[in-house]
Short mmCIF file of C-alpha atoms in Angstrom, two decimals:
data_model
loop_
_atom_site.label_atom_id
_atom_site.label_comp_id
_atom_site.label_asym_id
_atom_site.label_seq_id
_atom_site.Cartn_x
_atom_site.Cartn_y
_atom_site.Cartn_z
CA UNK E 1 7.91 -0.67 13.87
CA UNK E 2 4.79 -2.08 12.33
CA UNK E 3 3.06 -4.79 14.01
CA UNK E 4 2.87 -8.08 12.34
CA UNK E 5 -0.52 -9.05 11.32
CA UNK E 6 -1.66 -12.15 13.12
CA UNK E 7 -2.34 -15.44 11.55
CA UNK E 8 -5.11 -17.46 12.14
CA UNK E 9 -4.02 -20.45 14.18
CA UNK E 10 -6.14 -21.12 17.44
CA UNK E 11 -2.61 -22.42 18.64
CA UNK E 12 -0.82 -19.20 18.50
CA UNK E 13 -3.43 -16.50 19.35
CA UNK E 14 -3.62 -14.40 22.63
CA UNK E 15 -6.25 -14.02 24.86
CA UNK E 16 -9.20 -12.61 24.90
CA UNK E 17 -9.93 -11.03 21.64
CA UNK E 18 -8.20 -14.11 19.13
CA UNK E 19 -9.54 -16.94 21.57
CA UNK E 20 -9.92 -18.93 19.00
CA UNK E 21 -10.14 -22.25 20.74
CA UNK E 22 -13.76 -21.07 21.55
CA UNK E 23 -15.28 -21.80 17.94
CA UNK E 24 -16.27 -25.49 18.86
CA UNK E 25 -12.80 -27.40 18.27
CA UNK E 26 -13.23 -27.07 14.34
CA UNK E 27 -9.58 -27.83 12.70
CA UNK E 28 -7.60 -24.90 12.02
CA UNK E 29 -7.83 -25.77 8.36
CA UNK E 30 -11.42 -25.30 8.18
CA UNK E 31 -10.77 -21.72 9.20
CA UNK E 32 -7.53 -20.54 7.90
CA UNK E 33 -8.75 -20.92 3.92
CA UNK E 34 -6.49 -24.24 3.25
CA UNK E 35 -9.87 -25.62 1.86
CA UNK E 36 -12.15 -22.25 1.41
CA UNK E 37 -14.72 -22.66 -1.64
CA UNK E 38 -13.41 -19.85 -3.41
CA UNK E 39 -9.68 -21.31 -3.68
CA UNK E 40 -8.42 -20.81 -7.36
CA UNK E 41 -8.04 -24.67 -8.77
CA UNK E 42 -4.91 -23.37 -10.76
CA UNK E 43 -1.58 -22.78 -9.13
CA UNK E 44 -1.36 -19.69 -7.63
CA UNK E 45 1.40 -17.13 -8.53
CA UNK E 46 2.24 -16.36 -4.63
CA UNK E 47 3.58 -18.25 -2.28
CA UNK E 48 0.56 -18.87 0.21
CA UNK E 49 -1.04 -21.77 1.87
CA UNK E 50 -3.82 -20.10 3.54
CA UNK E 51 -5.61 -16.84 3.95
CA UNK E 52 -3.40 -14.90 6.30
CA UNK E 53 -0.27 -15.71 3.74
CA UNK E 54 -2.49 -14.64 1.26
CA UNK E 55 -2.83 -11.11 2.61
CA UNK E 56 0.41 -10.66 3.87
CA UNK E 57 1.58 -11.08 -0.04
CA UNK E 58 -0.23 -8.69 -1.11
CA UNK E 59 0.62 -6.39 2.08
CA UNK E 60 4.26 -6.89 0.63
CA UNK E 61 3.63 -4.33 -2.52
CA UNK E 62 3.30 -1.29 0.01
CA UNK E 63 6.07 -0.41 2.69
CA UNK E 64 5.58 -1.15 5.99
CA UNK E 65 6.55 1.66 7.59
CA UNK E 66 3.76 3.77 5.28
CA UNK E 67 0.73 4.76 6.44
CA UNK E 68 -1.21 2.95 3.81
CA UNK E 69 -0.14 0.05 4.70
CA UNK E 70 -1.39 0.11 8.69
CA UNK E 71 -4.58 1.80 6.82
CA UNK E 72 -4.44 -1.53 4.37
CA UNK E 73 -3.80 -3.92 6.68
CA UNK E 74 -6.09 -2.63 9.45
CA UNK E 75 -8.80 -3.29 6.77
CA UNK E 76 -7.40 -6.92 5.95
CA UNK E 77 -7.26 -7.93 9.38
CA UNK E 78 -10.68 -6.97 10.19
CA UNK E 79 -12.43 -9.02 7.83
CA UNK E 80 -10.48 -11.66 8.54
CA UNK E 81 -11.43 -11.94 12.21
CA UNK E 82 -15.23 -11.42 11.51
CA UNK E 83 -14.97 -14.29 9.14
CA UNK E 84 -13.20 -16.66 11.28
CA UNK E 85 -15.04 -15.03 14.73
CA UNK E 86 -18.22 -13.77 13.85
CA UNK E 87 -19.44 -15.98 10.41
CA UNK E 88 -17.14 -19.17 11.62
CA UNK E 89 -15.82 -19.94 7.93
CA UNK E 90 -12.13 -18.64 6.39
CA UNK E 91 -11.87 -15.26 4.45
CA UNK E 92 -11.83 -17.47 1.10
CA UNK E 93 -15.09 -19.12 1.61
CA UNK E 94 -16.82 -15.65 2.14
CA UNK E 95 -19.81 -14.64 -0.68
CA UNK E 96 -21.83 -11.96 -1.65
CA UNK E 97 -24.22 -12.00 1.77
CA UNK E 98 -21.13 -12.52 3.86
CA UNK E 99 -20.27 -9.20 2.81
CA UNK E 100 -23.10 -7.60 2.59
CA UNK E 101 -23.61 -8.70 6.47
CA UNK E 102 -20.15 -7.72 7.11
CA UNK E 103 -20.44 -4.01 6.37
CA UNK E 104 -23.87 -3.69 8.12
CA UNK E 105 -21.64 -5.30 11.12
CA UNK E 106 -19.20 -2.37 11.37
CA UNK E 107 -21.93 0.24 11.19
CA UNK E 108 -23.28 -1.80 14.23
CA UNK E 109 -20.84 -3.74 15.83
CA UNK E 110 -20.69 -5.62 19.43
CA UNK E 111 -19.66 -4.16 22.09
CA UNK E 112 -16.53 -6.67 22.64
CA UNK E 113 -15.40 -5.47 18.97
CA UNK E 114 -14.89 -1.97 20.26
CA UNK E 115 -12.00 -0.54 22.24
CA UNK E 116 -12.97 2.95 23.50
CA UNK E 117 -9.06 3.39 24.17
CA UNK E 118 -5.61 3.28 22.42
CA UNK E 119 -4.43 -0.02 23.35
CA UNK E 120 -1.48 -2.48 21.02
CA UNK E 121 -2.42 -5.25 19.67
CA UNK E 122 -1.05 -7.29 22.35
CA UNK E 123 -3.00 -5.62 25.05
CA UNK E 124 -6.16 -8.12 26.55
CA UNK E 125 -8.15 -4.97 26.01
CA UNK E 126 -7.57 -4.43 22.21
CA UNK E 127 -10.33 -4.75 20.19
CA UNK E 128 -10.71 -4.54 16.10
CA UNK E 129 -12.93 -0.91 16.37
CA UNK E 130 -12.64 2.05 18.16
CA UNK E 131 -16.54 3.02 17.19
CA UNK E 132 -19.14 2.20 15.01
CA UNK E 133 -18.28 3.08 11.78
CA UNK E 134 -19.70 5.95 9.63
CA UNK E 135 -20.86 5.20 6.12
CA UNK E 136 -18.09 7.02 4.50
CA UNK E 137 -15.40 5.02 6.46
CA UNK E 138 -17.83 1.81 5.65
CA UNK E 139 -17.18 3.24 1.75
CA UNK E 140 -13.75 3.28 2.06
CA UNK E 141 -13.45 0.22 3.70
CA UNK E 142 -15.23 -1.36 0.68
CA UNK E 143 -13.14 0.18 -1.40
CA UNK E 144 -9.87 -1.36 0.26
CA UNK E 145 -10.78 -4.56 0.85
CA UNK E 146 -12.39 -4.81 -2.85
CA UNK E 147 -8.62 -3.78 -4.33
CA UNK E 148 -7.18 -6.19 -2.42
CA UNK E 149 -9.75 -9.52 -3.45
CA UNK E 150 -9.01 -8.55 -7.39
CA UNK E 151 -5.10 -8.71 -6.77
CA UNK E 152 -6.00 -12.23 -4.67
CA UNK E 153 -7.87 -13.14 -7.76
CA UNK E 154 -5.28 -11.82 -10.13
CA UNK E 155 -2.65 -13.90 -8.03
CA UNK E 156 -4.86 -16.80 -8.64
CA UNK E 157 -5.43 -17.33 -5.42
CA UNK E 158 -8.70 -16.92 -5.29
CA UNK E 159 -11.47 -18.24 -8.17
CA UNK E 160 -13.22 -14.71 -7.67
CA UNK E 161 -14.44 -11.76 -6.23
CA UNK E 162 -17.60 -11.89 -4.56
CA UNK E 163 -17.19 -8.52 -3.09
CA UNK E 164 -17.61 -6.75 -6.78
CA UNK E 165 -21.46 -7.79 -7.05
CA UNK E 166 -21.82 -6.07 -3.49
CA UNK E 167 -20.23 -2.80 -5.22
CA UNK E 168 -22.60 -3.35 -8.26
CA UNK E 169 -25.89 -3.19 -6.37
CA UNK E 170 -24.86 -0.48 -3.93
CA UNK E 171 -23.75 1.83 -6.79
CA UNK E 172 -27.29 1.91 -8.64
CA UNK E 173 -28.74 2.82 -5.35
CA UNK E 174 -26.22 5.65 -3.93
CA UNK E 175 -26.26 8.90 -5.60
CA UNK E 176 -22.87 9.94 -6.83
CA UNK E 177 -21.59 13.19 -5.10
CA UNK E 178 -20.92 16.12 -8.71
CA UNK E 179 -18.04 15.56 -9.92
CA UNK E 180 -15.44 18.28 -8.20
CA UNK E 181 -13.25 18.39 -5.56
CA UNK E 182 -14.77 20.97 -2.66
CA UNK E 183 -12.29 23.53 -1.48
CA UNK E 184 -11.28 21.86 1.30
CA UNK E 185 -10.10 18.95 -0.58
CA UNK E 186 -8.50 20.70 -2.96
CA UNK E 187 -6.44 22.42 -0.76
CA UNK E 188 -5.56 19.14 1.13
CA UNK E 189 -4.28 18.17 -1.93
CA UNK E 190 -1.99 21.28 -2.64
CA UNK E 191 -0.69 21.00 0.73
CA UNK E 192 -0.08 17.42 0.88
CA UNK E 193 1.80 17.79 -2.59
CA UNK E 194 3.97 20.49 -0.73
CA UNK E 195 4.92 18.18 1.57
CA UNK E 196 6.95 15.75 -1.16
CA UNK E 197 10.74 15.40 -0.68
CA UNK E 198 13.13 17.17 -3.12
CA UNK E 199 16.06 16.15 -1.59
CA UNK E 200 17.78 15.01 -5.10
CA UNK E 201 17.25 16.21 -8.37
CA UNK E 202 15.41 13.88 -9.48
CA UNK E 203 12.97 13.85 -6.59
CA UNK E 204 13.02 18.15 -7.72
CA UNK E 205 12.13 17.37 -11.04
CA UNK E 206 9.33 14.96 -10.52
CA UNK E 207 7.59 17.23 -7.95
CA UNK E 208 7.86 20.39 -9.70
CA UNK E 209 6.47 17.94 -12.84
CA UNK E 210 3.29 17.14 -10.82
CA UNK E 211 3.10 20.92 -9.40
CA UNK E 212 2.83 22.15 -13.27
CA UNK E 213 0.67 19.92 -14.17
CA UNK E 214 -2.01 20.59 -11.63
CA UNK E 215 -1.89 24.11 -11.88
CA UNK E 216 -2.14 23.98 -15.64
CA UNK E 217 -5.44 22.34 -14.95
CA UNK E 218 -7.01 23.70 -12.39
CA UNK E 219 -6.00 27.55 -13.48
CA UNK E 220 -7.00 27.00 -17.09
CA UNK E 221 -9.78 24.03 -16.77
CA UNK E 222 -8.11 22.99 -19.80
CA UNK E 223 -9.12 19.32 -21.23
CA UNK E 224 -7.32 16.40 -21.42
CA UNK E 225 -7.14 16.44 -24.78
CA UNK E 226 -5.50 19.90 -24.80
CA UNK E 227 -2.77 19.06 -22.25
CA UNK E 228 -1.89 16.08 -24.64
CA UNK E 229 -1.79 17.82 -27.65
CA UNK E 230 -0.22 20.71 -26.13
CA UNK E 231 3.45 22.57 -27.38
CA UNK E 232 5.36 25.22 -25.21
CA UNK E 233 4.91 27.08 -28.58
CA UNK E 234 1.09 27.32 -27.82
CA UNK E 235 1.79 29.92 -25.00
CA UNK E 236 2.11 33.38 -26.79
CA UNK E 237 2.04 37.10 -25.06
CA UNK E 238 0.26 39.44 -26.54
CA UNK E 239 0.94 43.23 -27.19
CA UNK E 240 -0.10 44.20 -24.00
CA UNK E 241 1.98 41.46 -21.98
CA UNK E 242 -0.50 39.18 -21.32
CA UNK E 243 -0.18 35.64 -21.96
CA UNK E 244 -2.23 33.30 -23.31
CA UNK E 245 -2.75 29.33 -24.23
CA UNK E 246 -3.91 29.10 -27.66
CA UNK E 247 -5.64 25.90 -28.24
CA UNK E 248 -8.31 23.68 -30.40
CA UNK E 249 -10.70 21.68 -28.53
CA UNK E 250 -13.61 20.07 -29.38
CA UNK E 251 -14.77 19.85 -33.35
CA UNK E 252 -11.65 21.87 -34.41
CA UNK E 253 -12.71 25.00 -32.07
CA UNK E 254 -10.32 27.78 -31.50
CA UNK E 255 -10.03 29.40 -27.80
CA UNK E 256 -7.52 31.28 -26.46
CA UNK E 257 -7.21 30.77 -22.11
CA UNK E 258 -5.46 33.27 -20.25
CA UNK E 259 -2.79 32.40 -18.14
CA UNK E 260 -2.33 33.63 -15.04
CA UNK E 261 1.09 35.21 -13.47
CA UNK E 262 0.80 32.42 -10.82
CA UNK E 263 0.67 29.70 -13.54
CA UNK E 264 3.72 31.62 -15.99
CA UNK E 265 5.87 31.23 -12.74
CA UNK E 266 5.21 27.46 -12.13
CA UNK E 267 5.74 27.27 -16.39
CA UNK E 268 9.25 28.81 -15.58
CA UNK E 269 10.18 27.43 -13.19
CA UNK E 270 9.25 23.98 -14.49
CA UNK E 271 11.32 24.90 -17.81
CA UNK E 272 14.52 26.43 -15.89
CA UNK E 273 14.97 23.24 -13.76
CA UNK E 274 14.67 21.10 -16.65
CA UNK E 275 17.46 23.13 -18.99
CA UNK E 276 15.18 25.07 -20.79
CA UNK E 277 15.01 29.31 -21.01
CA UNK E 278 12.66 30.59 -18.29
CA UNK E 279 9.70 31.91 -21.24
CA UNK E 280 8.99 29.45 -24.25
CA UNK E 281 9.76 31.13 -27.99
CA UNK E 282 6.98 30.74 -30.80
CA UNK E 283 6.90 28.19 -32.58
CA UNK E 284 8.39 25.87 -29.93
CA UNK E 285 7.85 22.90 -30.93
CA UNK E 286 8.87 20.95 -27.37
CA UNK E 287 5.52 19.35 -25.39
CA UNK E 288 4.01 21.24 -22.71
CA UNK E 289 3.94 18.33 -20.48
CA UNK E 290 6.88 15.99 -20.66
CA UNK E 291 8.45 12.93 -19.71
CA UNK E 292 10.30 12.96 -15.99
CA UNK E 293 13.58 11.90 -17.91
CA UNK E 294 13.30 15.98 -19.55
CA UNK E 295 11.76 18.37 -22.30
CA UNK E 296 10.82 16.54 -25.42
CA UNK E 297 9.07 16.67 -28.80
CA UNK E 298 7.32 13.72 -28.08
CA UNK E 299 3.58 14.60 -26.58
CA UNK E 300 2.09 12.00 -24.30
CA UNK E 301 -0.96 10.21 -24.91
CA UNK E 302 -4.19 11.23 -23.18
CA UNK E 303 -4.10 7.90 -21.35
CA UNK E 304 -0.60 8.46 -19.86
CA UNK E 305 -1.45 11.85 -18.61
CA UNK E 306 -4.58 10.63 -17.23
CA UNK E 307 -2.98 7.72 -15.04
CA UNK E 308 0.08 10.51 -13.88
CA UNK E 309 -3.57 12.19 -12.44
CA UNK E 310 -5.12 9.48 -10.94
CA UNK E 311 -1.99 7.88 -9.82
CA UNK E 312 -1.54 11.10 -7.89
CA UNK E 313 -4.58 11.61 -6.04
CA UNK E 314 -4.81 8.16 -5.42
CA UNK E 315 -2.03 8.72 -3.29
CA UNK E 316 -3.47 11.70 -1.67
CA UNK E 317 -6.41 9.47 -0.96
CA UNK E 318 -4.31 7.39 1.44
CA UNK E 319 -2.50 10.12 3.30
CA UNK E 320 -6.32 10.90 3.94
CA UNK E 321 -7.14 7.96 5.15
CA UNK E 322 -4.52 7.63 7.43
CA UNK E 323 -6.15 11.23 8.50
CA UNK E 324 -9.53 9.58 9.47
CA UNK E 325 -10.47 12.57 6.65
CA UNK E 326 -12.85 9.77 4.77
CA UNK E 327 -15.08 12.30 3.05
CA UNK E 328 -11.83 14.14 1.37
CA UNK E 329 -10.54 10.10 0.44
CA UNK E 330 -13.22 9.30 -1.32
CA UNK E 331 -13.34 12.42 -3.31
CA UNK E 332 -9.52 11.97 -4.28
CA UNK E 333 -9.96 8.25 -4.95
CA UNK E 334 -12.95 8.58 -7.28
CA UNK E 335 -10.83 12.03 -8.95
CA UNK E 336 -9.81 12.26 -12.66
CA UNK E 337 -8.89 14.50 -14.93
CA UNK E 338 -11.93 15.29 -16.26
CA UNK E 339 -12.77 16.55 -12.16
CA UNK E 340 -9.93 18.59 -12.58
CA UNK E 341 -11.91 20.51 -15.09
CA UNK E 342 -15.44 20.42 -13.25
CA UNK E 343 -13.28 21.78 -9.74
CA UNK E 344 -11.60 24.46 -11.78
CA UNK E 345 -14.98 26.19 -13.34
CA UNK E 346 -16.73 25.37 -10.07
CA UNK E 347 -14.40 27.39 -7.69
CA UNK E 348 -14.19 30.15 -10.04
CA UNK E 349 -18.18 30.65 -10.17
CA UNK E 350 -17.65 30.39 -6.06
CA UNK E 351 -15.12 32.76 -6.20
CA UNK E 352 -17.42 35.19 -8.00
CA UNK E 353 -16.17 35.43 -10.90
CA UNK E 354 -18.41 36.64 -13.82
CA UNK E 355 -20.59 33.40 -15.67
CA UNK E 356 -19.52 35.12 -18.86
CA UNK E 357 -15.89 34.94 -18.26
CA UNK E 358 -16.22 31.53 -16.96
CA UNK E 359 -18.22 30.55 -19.99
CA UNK E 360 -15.13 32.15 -21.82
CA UNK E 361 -12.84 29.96 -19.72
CA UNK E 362 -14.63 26.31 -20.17
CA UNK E 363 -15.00 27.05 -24.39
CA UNK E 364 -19.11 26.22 -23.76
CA UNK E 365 -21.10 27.24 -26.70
CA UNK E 366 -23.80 27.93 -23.97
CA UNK E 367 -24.40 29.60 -20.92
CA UNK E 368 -26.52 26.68 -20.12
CA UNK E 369 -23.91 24.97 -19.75
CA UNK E 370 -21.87 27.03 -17.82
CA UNK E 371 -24.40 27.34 -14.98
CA UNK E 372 -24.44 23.86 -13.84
CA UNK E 373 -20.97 24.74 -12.23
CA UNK E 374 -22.78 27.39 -10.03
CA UNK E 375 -23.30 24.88 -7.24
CA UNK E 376 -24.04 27.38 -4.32
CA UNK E 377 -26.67 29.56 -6.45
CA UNK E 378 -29.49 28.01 -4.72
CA UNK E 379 -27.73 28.74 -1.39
CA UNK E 380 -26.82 32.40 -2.15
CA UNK E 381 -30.55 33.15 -3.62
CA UNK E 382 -31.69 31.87 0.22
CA UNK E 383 -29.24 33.96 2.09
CA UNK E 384 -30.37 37.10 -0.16
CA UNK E 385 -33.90 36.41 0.64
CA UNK E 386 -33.16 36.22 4.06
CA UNK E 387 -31.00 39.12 4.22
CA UNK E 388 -33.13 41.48 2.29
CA UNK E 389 -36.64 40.54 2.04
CA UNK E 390 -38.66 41.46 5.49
CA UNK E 391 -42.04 41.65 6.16
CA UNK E 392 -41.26 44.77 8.66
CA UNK E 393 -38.30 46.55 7.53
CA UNK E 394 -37.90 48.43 10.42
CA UNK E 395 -36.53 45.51 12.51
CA UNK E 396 -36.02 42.34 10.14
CA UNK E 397 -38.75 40.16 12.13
#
């Protein structure tokens, strides 16, 4: 059962950590955000008096019993006891310094913020952190606690969110990893799809749905355009049995990408469970990605397609946080489907495949352009070096 989060009231909370009474008798309402400066002057849309209501509201759009909601709330609740504890003023009068000071706090924290074991929340010896915490965790904490201040501000609860400036500034000065999900977060991702019920039909449907659609992109590095204005009457076999996905891409441009047995079987599969014959006929005229109510003439709009994506990893994102896998969050929160395509050309050209095939693949005019996927060139040209170029041949030294 998840633990309620606290609220602060000196009255109410346990020794040692949420001694409260310490902070120089100020009223409770000077702490719990009754009267913070950043209180929205119109009426809010939640039901919430003070900070800790506040949060718990918003805590209310995620199930309890998930793990991103003890990832969310663990986030909520720390911030809120470093305002009250550490900067003596309520969550809702915090500004931009407040934050700025609070994540340089939990790269460096007190010792009597840190717990070295496993303790509840009850327990004298709990403590908000189990270490100092390493800039990606710091990252993701930011990114948390900065969706959670817009929906306060959307609920009009709070006049604003002082946290967004803090993201500004940071973001001109931190060098954006390339755009692709590594192999190890890829695969993450595969397995934790795997792992989604199908105990109904409908939960069959919707994961085999997501299944096809990820494999469509990351086999054929197709577009987002191209899945949108895709038919199942665009896959045709050729003479010799091969299949293919004819398509038109940028400034009318014809292409033709193979598809691979792996991906036909997923494409079956995906048609037999929704009604339809196992192979599509030409000329179909039914879209290649569909609605989760079934097969349809109707092709979705780039922008739905795009949010089915995002949507997606951003739940992959949590079940990695819950991990402590904070590197692999990030990646999958910051994804799109535009990644898709970078992580599909990337792991072929680390799979060594040919650059002119994988020129072939991404439709590139150049091979220029192509070559910017080859991310571990640099790294193989050093290990050849090393492994064939000797000043004494006879014994490598």
């Amino acid at each position: 059962m998840t633990k309620p989060m606290p609220d602060i009231d000196k009255s109410a909370t346990p020794e040692p950590f949420f001694a409260l009474s310490k902070l120089e008798n100020a009223p409770a309402s000077t702490l719990d955000g009754t009267s913070g400066i950043n209180r929205a002057t119109l009426t809010p849309w939640i039901t919430a008096s003070n900070d800790s209501e506040a949060i718990k509201a918003w805590l209310r759009n995620f199930d309890a019993e998930s793990h991103t909601y003890r990832a969310y709330e663990k986030e909520a609740l720390r911030l809120l006891l470093w305002a009250v504890l550490e900067q003596k003023k309520p969550l809702s009068s915090l500004v931009t310094d407040d934050f700025e000071d609070y994540f340089k706090f939990l790269a460096n924290p007190p010792t009597h913020w840190v717990s070295t074991a496993r303790v509840e929340r009850e327990s004298p010896e709990w403590a908000p952190l189990r270490a100092p915490l390493k800039p990606s965790s710091i990252k993701q904490a930011k990114v948390i606690l900065n969706a959670m201040m817009i929906w306060l501000v959307n609920a009009r609860y709070l006049a604003g969110n002082p946290l967004a400036i803090v993201r500004q500034k940071r973001s001109s000065q931190i060098k954006r990893p390339s755009r692709y999900l590594p192999m190890t977060t890829w695969e993450f991702f595969w397995d934790w799809l795997e792992t989604w019920p199908e105990m109904t039909d409908r939960q069959q449907r919707d994961k085999l749905r997501i299944q096809m659609l990820f494999s469509l992109l990351y086999v054929t590095a197709a577009r987002l355009s191209d899945v949108a204005q895709a038919t199942m009457g665009d896959l045709r076999q050729d003479d010799d049995g091969y299949w293919w996905w004819h398509v038109v891409g940028k400034g009318d441009k014809e292409g033709e990408i193979p598809i691979t047995p792996e991906l036909l079987g997923w494409i079956k599969r995906y048609r037999i469970l929704n009604g339809l014959s196992p192979l599509p006929s030409p000329g179909e005229k039914i879209a290649l990605f569909f609605r989760s109510n079934g097969p349809s003439e109707e092709r979705l709009s780039d922008s739905v397609i795009y949010r089915t994506v995002t949507k997606t990893m951003r739940k992959a994102a949590a079940e990695a946080d819950i991990r402590e896998q904070f590197d692999i969050s990030a990646r999958l929160r910051d994804a799109s489907t535009h990644w898709m395509r970078h992580t599909a050309l990337t792991h072929q050209a680390q799979a060594g495949m040919n650059i002119v095939t994988i020129k072939a693949n991404a439709r590139h005019n150049s091979i220029a352009t192509t070559s910017k996927y080859l991310h571990d060139e640099e790294k193989l040209r050093h290990k050849e070096n090393r492994d064939q170029v000797h000043i004494r041949k006879s014994h490598g030294d």
